[in-house]
Amino acid sequence: MSNLKACIFDLDGVIVDTAVYHYKAWRRLANQLGFDFTEEQNEELKGISRIESLKIILNWGAVSKTEEEMQELASLKNTWYVEMITKMTPKEILPGAKEFLELVKANHYLTALGSASKNSETILNQIGLTHLFDALVDGNKVTKSKPDPEVFLVGAAELNVEPSACVVFEDAIAGVQAAKAGYMKTVGIGNATVLKEADLVVPGLYEMTIEKLENL
Ligand code: B16
Ligand code: MG
């Protein structure tokens, strides 16, 4: 018998793919500053907070800005990003995500969101999944970025569950490391070679079952 009581889900890359919108908005900003970056580079920004992402991008363009200018640029990018995510629909839920959330809830597991995004509530409302979460923890509630475990530890605390009774679903290396640092089980969503530190890797939540969960 497994002692797992709760499932904590990352948002971008696990429930929805907002990376495409982040990329469009960051690229628009970079272009305005006179440089460009590739979709491959964009991979490095997954799971990284808004301001940390901006610092990495400015570094790619060899552009230097003051703290105040960086806050303005991050906020400009966010305006463009929000314009796109407020048009999202339930059709954008990744395959199997809604079904797996419903399955774990039907099997009496608690659920939490553990995302770096400050826009997670907007996204969950747009795709109609808010009701499937017992706790929502995102970039508005924590100060330390993944791979720090804070976002997941706050999730466990809000659910009133020991970290060792939680499993985290993550698509980013930094997210898997954060879960490990919090002494939680981890299921990597994506490529097994990239996410080799996870206890189990599946290509998407459509491949997850209660049996796999109990065998972790
Ligand atoms: P925001 P996750 C992360 O979401 C994204 O992967 C990352 O690219 C983004 O910079 C971060 O959220 C912050 O997002 O600008 O909306 O606050 O994967 O942790 O759900
Ligand atoms: Mg992610």
PDB file of C-alpha atoms and ligand atoms in Angstrom:
ATOM      1  CA  MET A   1       0.000   0.000   0.000  1.00  0.00           C
ATOM      2  CA  SER A   2       1.237   3.447  -0.852  1.00  0.00           C
ATOM      3  CA  ASN A   3       1.261   6.169   1.806  1.00  0.00           C
ATOM      4  CA  LEU A   4       0.593   8.870  -0.789  1.00  0.00           C
ATOM      5  CA  LYS A   5      -2.178  11.284   0.108  1.00  0.00           C
ATOM      6  CA  ALA A   6      -1.749  14.215  -2.255  1.00  0.00           C
ATOM      7  CA  CYS A   7      -0.865  15.080  -5.844  1.00  0.00           C
ATOM      8  CA  ILE A   8       0.750  18.445  -6.593  1.00  0.00           C
ATOM      9  CA  PHE A   9       0.685  19.610 -10.195  1.00  0.00           C
ATOM     10  CA  ASP A  10       2.869  22.105 -11.989  1.00  0.00           C
ATOM     11  CA  LEU A  11       0.827  24.146 -14.496  1.00  0.00           C
ATOM     12  CA  ASP A  12       2.797  25.094 -17.603  1.00  0.00           C
ATOM     13  CA  GLY A  13       3.884  21.909 -19.398  1.00  0.00           C
ATOM     14  CA  VAL A  14       1.762  19.582 -17.254  1.00  0.00           C
ATOM     15  CA  ILE A  15      -1.835  20.879 -17.420  1.00  0.00           C
ATOM     16  CA  VAL A  16      -1.482  23.374 -20.302  1.00  0.00           C
ATOM     17  CA  ASP A  17       1.211  24.558 -22.680  1.00  0.00           C
ATOM     18  CA  THR A  18       1.564  28.258 -21.947  1.00  0.00           C
ATOM     19  CA  ALA A  19       5.241  28.173 -22.999  1.00  0.00           C
ATOM     20  CA  VAL A  20       4.194  29.182 -26.533  1.00  0.00           C
ATOM     21  CA  TYR A  21       2.579  32.361 -25.194  1.00  0.00           C
ATOM     22  CA  HIS A  22       5.514  33.118 -22.907  1.00  0.00           C
ATOM     23  CA  TYR A  23       7.799  32.716 -25.940  1.00  0.00           C
ATOM     24  CA  LYS A  24       5.727  35.049 -28.137  1.00  0.00           C
ATOM     25  CA  ALA A  25       5.625  37.756 -25.465  1.00  0.00           C
ATOM     26  CA  TRP A  26       9.323  37.495 -24.488  1.00  0.00           C
ATOM     27  CA  ARG A  27      10.329  37.461 -28.139  1.00  0.00           C
ATOM     28  CA  ARG A  28       8.316  40.613 -28.815  1.00  0.00           C
ATOM     29  CA  LEU A  29      10.180  42.269 -25.946  1.00  0.00           C
ATOM     30  CA  ALA A  30      13.593  41.033 -27.121  1.00  0.00           C
ATOM     31  CA  ASN A  31      12.857  42.204 -30.677  1.00  0.00           C
ATOM     32  CA  GLN A  32      11.927  45.624 -29.336  1.00  0.00           C
ATOM     33  CA  LEU A  33      15.293  45.708 -27.569  1.00  0.00           C
ATOM     34  CA  GLY A  34      17.032  44.816 -30.852  1.00  0.00           C
ATOM     35  CA  PHE A  35      17.759  41.093 -30.615  1.00  0.00           C
ATOM     36  CA  ASP A  36      16.087  37.705 -31.036  1.00  0.00           C
ATOM     37  CA  PHE A  37      16.231  34.260 -29.445  1.00  0.00           C
ATOM     38  CA  THR A  38      15.201  30.765 -30.498  1.00  0.00           C
ATOM     39  CA  GLU A  39      12.507  28.381 -29.344  1.00  0.00           C
ATOM     40  CA  GLU A  40      15.317  26.116 -28.159  1.00  0.00           C
ATOM     41  CA  GLN A  41      16.634  28.870 -25.886  1.00  0.00           C
ATOM     42  CA  ASN A  42      13.072  29.362 -24.654  1.00  0.00           C
ATOM     43  CA  GLU A  43      13.206  25.812 -23.219  1.00  0.00           C
ATOM     44  CA  GLU A  44      15.620  27.109 -20.581  1.00  0.00           C
ATOM     45  CA  LEU A  45      12.950  29.480 -19.276  1.00  0.00           C
ATOM     46  CA  LYS A  46      10.447  26.766 -18.370  1.00  0.00           C
ATOM     47  CA  GLY A  47       9.588  26.787 -14.686  1.00  0.00           C
ATOM     48  CA  ILE A  48      11.737  29.909 -14.112  1.00  0.00           C
ATOM     49  CA  SER A  49      10.090  32.987 -12.574  1.00  0.00           C
ATOM     50  CA  ARG A  50       9.240  36.062 -14.642  1.00  0.00           C
ATOM     51  CA  ILE A  51      12.061  38.262 -13.391  1.00  0.00           C
ATOM     52  CA  GLU A  52      14.661  35.466 -13.538  1.00  0.00           C
ATOM     53  CA  SER A  53      13.541  34.728 -17.116  1.00  0.00           C
ATOM     54  CA  LEU A  54      14.017  38.391 -18.050  1.00  0.00           C
ATOM     55  CA  LYS A  55      17.538  38.414 -16.597  1.00  0.00           C
ATOM     56  CA  ILE A  56      18.474  35.336 -18.675  1.00  0.00           C
ATOM     57  CA  ILE A  57      16.994  36.896 -21.849  1.00  0.00           C
ATOM     58  CA  LEU A  58      18.771  40.240 -21.340  1.00  0.00           C
ATOM     59  CA  ASN A  59      21.977  38.293 -20.894  1.00  0.00           C
ATOM     60  CA  TRP A  60      21.416  36.554 -24.276  1.00  0.00           C
ATOM     61  CA  GLY A  61      21.055  39.960 -25.907  1.00  0.00           C
ATOM     62  CA  ALA A  62      23.998  41.384 -23.933  1.00  0.00           C
ATOM     63  CA  VAL A  63      21.659  44.160 -22.785  1.00  0.00           C
ATOM     64  CA  SER A  64      21.995  45.651 -19.327  1.00  0.00           C
ATOM     65  CA  LYS A  65      19.113  47.364 -17.459  1.00  0.00           C
ATOM     66  CA  THR A  66      18.573  48.793 -13.980  1.00  0.00           C
ATOM     67  CA  GLU A  67      16.305  46.998 -11.491  1.00  0.00           C
ATOM     68  CA  GLU A  68      13.601  49.599 -12.132  1.00  0.00           C
ATOM     69  CA  GLU A  69      13.828  49.200 -15.919  1.00  0.00           C
ATOM     70  CA  MET A  70      13.672  45.425 -15.508  1.00  0.00           C
ATOM     71  CA  GLN A  71      10.451  45.696 -13.493  1.00  0.00           C
ATOM     72  CA  GLU A  72       8.947  47.834 -16.273  1.00  0.00           C
ATOM     73  CA  LEU A  73      10.040  45.414 -19.007  1.00  0.00           C
ATOM     74  CA  ALA A  74       8.714  42.386 -17.082  1.00  0.00           C
ATOM     75  CA  SER A  75       5.412  44.143 -16.597  1.00  0.00           C
ATOM     76  CA  LEU A  76       5.205  45.076 -20.309  1.00  0.00           C
ATOM     77  CA  LYS A  77       5.840  41.440 -21.270  1.00  0.00           C
ATOM     78  CA  ASN A  78       3.168  40.364 -18.805  1.00  0.00           C
ATOM     79  CA  THR A  79       0.602  42.712 -20.395  1.00  0.00           C
ATOM     80  CA  TRP A  80       1.176  41.037 -23.779  1.00  0.00           C
ATOM     81  CA  TYR A  81       1.143  37.574 -22.182  1.00  0.00           C
ATOM     82  CA  VAL A  82      -2.136  38.245 -20.326  1.00  0.00           C
ATOM     83  CA  GLU A  83      -3.740  39.455 -23.589  1.00  0.00           C
ATOM     84  CA  MET A  84      -3.077  35.972 -24.982  1.00  0.00           C
ATOM     85  CA  ILE A  85      -3.958  33.809 -21.978  1.00  0.00           C
ATOM     86  CA  THR A  86      -7.285  35.571 -21.441  1.00  0.00           C
ATOM     87  CA  LYS A  87      -8.285  34.074 -24.804  1.00  0.00           C
ATOM     88  CA  MET A  88      -7.442  30.492 -23.725  1.00  0.00           C
ATOM     89  CA  THR A  89     -10.202  27.869 -23.727  1.00  0.00           C
ATOM     90  CA  PRO A  90     -10.668  24.365 -22.222  1.00  0.00           C
ATOM     91  CA  LYS A  91      -9.571  22.979 -25.612  1.00  0.00           C
ATOM     92  CA  GLU A  92      -6.016  23.863 -24.605  1.00  0.00           C
ATOM     93  CA  ILE A  93      -5.917  21.447 -21.655  1.00  0.00           C
ATOM     94  CA  LEU A  94      -3.137  18.935 -22.376  1.00  0.00           C
ATOM     95  CA  PRO A  95      -4.284  15.371 -23.225  1.00  0.00           C
ATOM     96  CA  GLY A  96      -5.397  13.389 -20.178  1.00  0.00           C
ATOM     97  CA  ALA A  97      -4.860  16.192 -17.656  1.00  0.00           C
ATOM     98  CA  LYS A  98      -8.517  16.772 -16.786  1.00  0.00           C
ATOM     99  CA  GLU A  99      -9.269  13.039 -16.754  1.00  0.00           C
ATOM    100  CA  PHE A 100      -6.334  12.281 -14.421  1.00  0.00           C
ATOM    101  CA  LEU A 101      -7.284  15.101 -12.047  1.00  0.00           C
ATOM    102  CA  GLU A 102     -10.823  13.720 -11.896  1.00  0.00           C
ATOM    103  CA  LEU A 103      -9.478  10.220 -11.346  1.00  0.00           C
ATOM    104  CA  VAL A 104      -7.236  11.151  -8.404  1.00  0.00           C
ATOM    105  CA  LYS A 105     -10.045  13.118  -6.783  1.00  0.00           C
ATOM    106  CA  ALA A 106     -12.445  10.166  -7.255  1.00  0.00           C
ATOM    107  CA  ASN A 107      -9.794   8.043  -5.487  1.00  0.00           C
ATOM    108  CA  HIS A 108      -9.727  10.470  -2.528  1.00  0.00           C
ATOM    109  CA  TYR A 109      -6.330  12.037  -3.102  1.00  0.00           C
ATOM    110  CA  LEU A 110      -5.952  15.712  -2.292  1.00  0.00           C
ATOM    111  CA  THR A 111      -4.788  17.996  -5.100  1.00  0.00           C
ATOM    112  CA  ALA A 112      -2.767  21.199  -5.228  1.00  0.00           C
ATOM    113  CA  LEU A 113      -1.299  23.426  -7.895  1.00  0.00           C
ATOM    114  CA  GLY A 114       2.407  24.263  -7.488  1.00  0.00           C
ATOM    115  CA  SER A 115       3.303  26.775 -10.180  1.00  0.00           C
ATOM    116  CA  ALA A 116       5.852  29.569 -10.536  1.00  0.00           C
ATOM    117  CA  SER A 117       3.308  31.630 -12.475  1.00  0.00           C
ATOM    118  CA  LYS A 118       1.594  34.690 -11.038  1.00  0.00           C
ATOM    119  CA  ASN A 119      -1.150  34.188 -13.636  1.00  0.00           C
ATOM    120  CA  SER A 120      -2.173  30.664 -12.627  1.00  0.00           C
ATOM    121  CA  GLU A 121      -5.672  31.588 -11.413  1.00  0.00           C
ATOM    122  CA  THR A 122      -6.464  33.344 -14.699  1.00  0.00           C
ATOM    123  CA  ILE A 123      -5.280  30.291 -16.648  1.00  0.00           C
ATOM    124  CA  LEU A 124      -7.178  27.760 -14.491  1.00  0.00           C
ATOM    125  CA  ASN A 125     -10.356  29.841 -14.755  1.00  0.00           C
ATOM    126  CA  GLN A 126      -9.977  30.143 -18.544  1.00  0.00           C
ATOM    127  CA  ILE A 127      -9.626  26.370 -18.942  1.00  0.00           C
ATOM    128  CA  GLY A 128     -12.294  25.597 -16.329  1.00  0.00           C
ATOM    129  CA  LEU A 129     -10.226  23.429 -13.970  1.00  0.00           C
ATOM    130  CA  THR A 130     -10.136  25.531 -10.778  1.00  0.00           C
ATOM    131  CA  HIS A 131     -12.722  23.331  -9.030  1.00  0.00           C
ATOM    132  CA  LEU A 132     -10.448  20.275  -9.234  1.00  0.00           C
ATOM    133  CA  PHE A 133      -7.814  21.756  -6.880  1.00  0.00           C
ATOM    134  CA  ASP A 134      -7.987  21.725  -3.081  1.00  0.00           C
ATOM    135  CA  ALA A 135      -5.158  24.276  -2.825  1.00  0.00           C
ATOM    136  CA  LEU A 136      -3.583  26.762  -5.228  1.00  0.00           C
ATOM    137  CA  VAL A 137       0.024  27.772  -4.648  1.00  0.00           C
ATOM    138  CA  ASP A 138       1.744  29.936  -7.227  1.00  0.00           C
ATOM    139  CA  GLY A 139       4.226  32.758  -7.740  1.00  0.00           C
ATOM    140  CA  ASN A 140       2.022  35.126  -5.740  1.00  0.00           C
ATOM    141  CA  LYS A 141       2.437  33.062  -2.559  1.00  0.00           C
ATOM    142  CA  VAL A 142       6.133  32.181  -2.637  1.00  0.00           C
ATOM    143  CA  THR A 143       9.362  34.115  -2.978  1.00  0.00           C
ATOM    144  CA  LYS A 144      11.890  31.412  -3.884  1.00  0.00           C
ATOM    145  CA  SER A 145      12.045  30.013  -7.418  1.00  0.00           C
ATOM    146  CA  LYS A 146      12.262  26.304  -8.257  1.00  0.00           C
ATOM    147  CA  PRO A 147      14.629  24.374  -7.696  1.00  0.00           C
ATOM    148  CA  ASP A 148      13.893  25.684  -4.198  1.00  0.00           C
ATOM    149  CA  PRO A 149      11.125  23.437  -2.786  1.00  0.00           C
ATOM    150  CA  GLU A 150       9.113  26.336  -1.264  1.00  0.00           C
ATOM    151  CA  VAL A 151       6.183  26.223  -3.734  1.00  0.00           C
ATOM    152  CA  PHE A 152       5.619  22.494  -3.112  1.00  0.00           C
ATOM    153  CA  LEU A 153       6.185  22.664   0.654  1.00  0.00           C
ATOM    154  CA  VAL A 154       3.591  25.438   0.935  1.00  0.00           C
ATOM    155  CA  GLY A 155       1.257  23.237  -1.154  1.00  0.00           C
ATOM    156  CA  ALA A 156       1.732  20.289   1.247  1.00  0.00           C
ATOM    157  CA  ALA A 157       1.191  22.586   4.244  1.00  0.00           C
ATOM    158  CA  GLU A 158      -2.024  24.026   2.736  1.00  0.00           C
ATOM    159  CA  LEU A 159      -3.299  20.484   2.233  1.00  0.00           C
ATOM    160  CA  ASN A 160      -2.170  19.567   5.749  1.00  0.00           C
ATOM    161  CA  VAL A 161      -0.177  16.602   4.426  1.00  0.00           C
ATOM    162  CA  GLU A 162       3.449  15.561   5.135  1.00  0.00           C
ATOM    163  CA  PRO A 163       5.797  16.228   2.182  1.00  0.00           C
ATOM    164  CA  SER A 164       6.663  12.497   2.060  1.00  0.00           C
ATOM    165  CA  ALA A 165       2.983  11.759   1.329  1.00  0.00           C
ATOM    166  CA  CYS A 166       2.996  14.031  -1.755  1.00  0.00           C
ATOM    167  CA  VAL A 167       3.813  13.336  -5.374  1.00  0.00           C
ATOM    168  CA  VAL A 168       4.738  16.197  -7.683  1.00  0.00           C
ATOM    169  CA  PHE A 169       4.034  16.196 -11.438  1.00  0.00           C
ATOM    170  CA  GLU A 170       6.602  18.360 -13.235  1.00  0.00           C
ATOM    171  CA  ASP A 171       7.882  18.987 -16.767  1.00  0.00           C
ATOM    172  CA  ALA A 172      10.941  21.089 -15.850  1.00  0.00           C
ATOM    173  CA  ILE A 173      14.277  19.857 -14.489  1.00  0.00           C
ATOM    174  CA  ALA A 174      14.236  22.673 -11.894  1.00  0.00           C
ATOM    175  CA  GLY A 175      10.763  21.515 -10.820  1.00  0.00           C
ATOM    176  CA  VAL A 176      11.813  17.876 -10.389  1.00  0.00           C
ATOM    177  CA  GLN A 177      14.812  19.067  -8.358  1.00  0.00           C
ATOM    178  CA  ALA A 178      12.505  21.248  -6.226  1.00  0.00           C
ATOM    179  CA  ALA A 179      10.261  18.266  -5.454  1.00  0.00           C
ATOM    180  CA  LYS A 180      13.276  16.107  -4.569  1.00  0.00           C
ATOM    181  CA  ALA A 181      14.634  18.853  -2.314  1.00  0.00           C
ATOM    182  CA  GLY A 182      11.253  18.800  -0.533  1.00  0.00           C
ATOM    183  CA  TYR A 183      11.516  14.987  -0.043  1.00  0.00           C
ATOM    184  CA  MET A 184       8.527  14.358  -2.297  1.00  0.00           C
ATOM    185  CA  LYS A 185       7.968  11.689  -4.931  1.00  0.00           C
ATOM    186  CA  THR A 186       8.190  12.995  -8.497  1.00  0.00           C
ATOM    187  CA  VAL A 187       6.622  12.110 -11.799  1.00  0.00           C
ATOM    188  CA  GLY A 188       8.360  13.771 -14.737  1.00  0.00           C
ATOM    189  CA  ILE A 189       6.142  14.783 -17.647  1.00  0.00           C
ATOM    190  CA  GLY A 190       8.107  14.634 -20.898  1.00  0.00           C
ATOM    191  CA  ASN A 191      11.423  13.090 -21.860  1.00  0.00           C
ATOM    192  CA  ALA A 192      12.954  10.408 -19.583  1.00  0.00           C
ATOM    193  CA  THR A 193      16.514  11.332 -20.580  1.00  0.00           C
ATOM    194  CA  VAL A 194      15.978  14.971 -19.614  1.00  0.00           C
ATOM    195  CA  LEU A 195      13.994  14.253 -16.445  1.00  0.00           C
ATOM    196  CA  LYS A 196      16.157  11.358 -15.257  1.00  0.00           C
ATOM    197  CA  GLU A 197      16.025  12.475 -11.606  1.00  0.00           C
ATOM    198  CA  ALA A 198      12.262  11.777 -11.416  1.00  0.00           C
ATOM    199  CA  ASP A 199      10.958   8.527  -9.846  1.00  0.00           C
ATOM    200  CA  LEU A 200       8.864   7.880 -12.945  1.00  0.00           C
ATOM    201  CA  VAL A 201       8.624   9.659 -16.308  1.00  0.00           C
ATOM    202  CA  VAL A 202       5.557   9.580 -18.581  1.00  0.00           C
ATOM    203  CA  PRO A 203       5.092  11.513 -21.848  1.00  0.00           C
ATOM    204  CA  GLY A 204       1.867  13.111 -20.584  1.00  0.00           C
ATOM    205  CA  LEU A 205      -0.814  12.712 -17.923  1.00  0.00           C
ATOM    206  CA  TYR A 206      -2.779  10.562 -20.415  1.00  0.00           C
ATOM    207  CA  GLU A 207      -0.283   7.799 -19.532  1.00  0.00           C
ATOM    208  CA  MET A 208      -0.866   8.027 -15.751  1.00  0.00           C
ATOM    209  CA  THR A 209      -2.985   5.523 -13.833  1.00  0.00           C
ATOM    210  CA  ILE A 210      -3.847   5.028 -10.150  1.00  0.00           C
ATOM    211  CA  GLU A 211      -1.768   1.835 -10.231  1.00  0.00           C
ATOM    212  CA  LYS A 212       1.332   3.738 -11.360  1.00  0.00           C
ATOM    213  CA  LEU A 213       0.666   6.278  -8.613  1.00  0.00           C
ATOM    214  CA  GLU A 214       0.385   3.596  -5.943  1.00  0.00           C
ATOM    215  CA  ASN A 215       3.570   1.893  -7.109  1.00  0.00           C
ATOM    216  CA  LEU A 216       5.746   4.977  -6.750  1.00  0.00           C
TER     217      LEU A 216
HETATM  218  P1  B16 B   1       4.312  34.378 -14.916  1.00  0.00           P
HETATM  219  P2  B16 B   1       5.059  26.734 -14.195  1.00  0.00           P
HETATM  220  C1  B16 B   1       6.151  28.985 -15.134  1.00  0.00           C
HETATM  221  O1  B16 B   1       5.029  28.158 -14.965  1.00  0.00           O
HETATM  222  C2  B16 B   1       6.591  28.994 -16.585  1.00  0.00           C
HETATM  223  O2  B16 B   1       7.048  27.692 -16.960  1.00  0.00           O
HETATM  224  C3  B16 B   1       7.714  29.978 -16.779  1.00  0.00           C
HETATM  225  O3  B16 B   1       8.101  30.014 -18.141  1.00  0.00           O
HETATM  226  C4  B16 B   1       7.231  31.384 -16.341  1.00  0.00           C
HETATM  227  O4  B16 B   1       8.250  32.337 -16.467  1.00  0.00           O
HETATM  228  C5  B16 B   1       6.770  31.285 -14.887  1.00  0.00           C
HETATM  229  O5  B16 B   1       5.738  30.308 -14.762  1.00  0.00           O
HETATM  230  C6  B16 B   1       6.242  32.620 -14.376  1.00  0.00           C
HETATM  231  O6  B16 B   1       5.066  32.943 -15.048  1.00  0.00           O
HETATM  232  O7  B16 B   1       5.074  35.360 -15.718  1.00  0.00           O
HETATM  233  O8  B16 B   1       2.928  34.075 -15.437  1.00  0.00           O
HETATM  234  O9  B16 B   1       4.298  34.718 -13.448  1.00  0.00           O
HETATM  235  O10 B16 B   1       5.725  25.770 -15.123  1.00  0.00           O
HETATM  236  O11 B16 B   1       5.783  26.876 -12.870  1.00  0.00           O
HETATM  237  O12 B16 B   1       3.585  26.444 -14.020  1.00  0.00           O
HETATM  238 MG    MG B   2       6.247  23.653 -15.936  1.00  0.00          MG
END
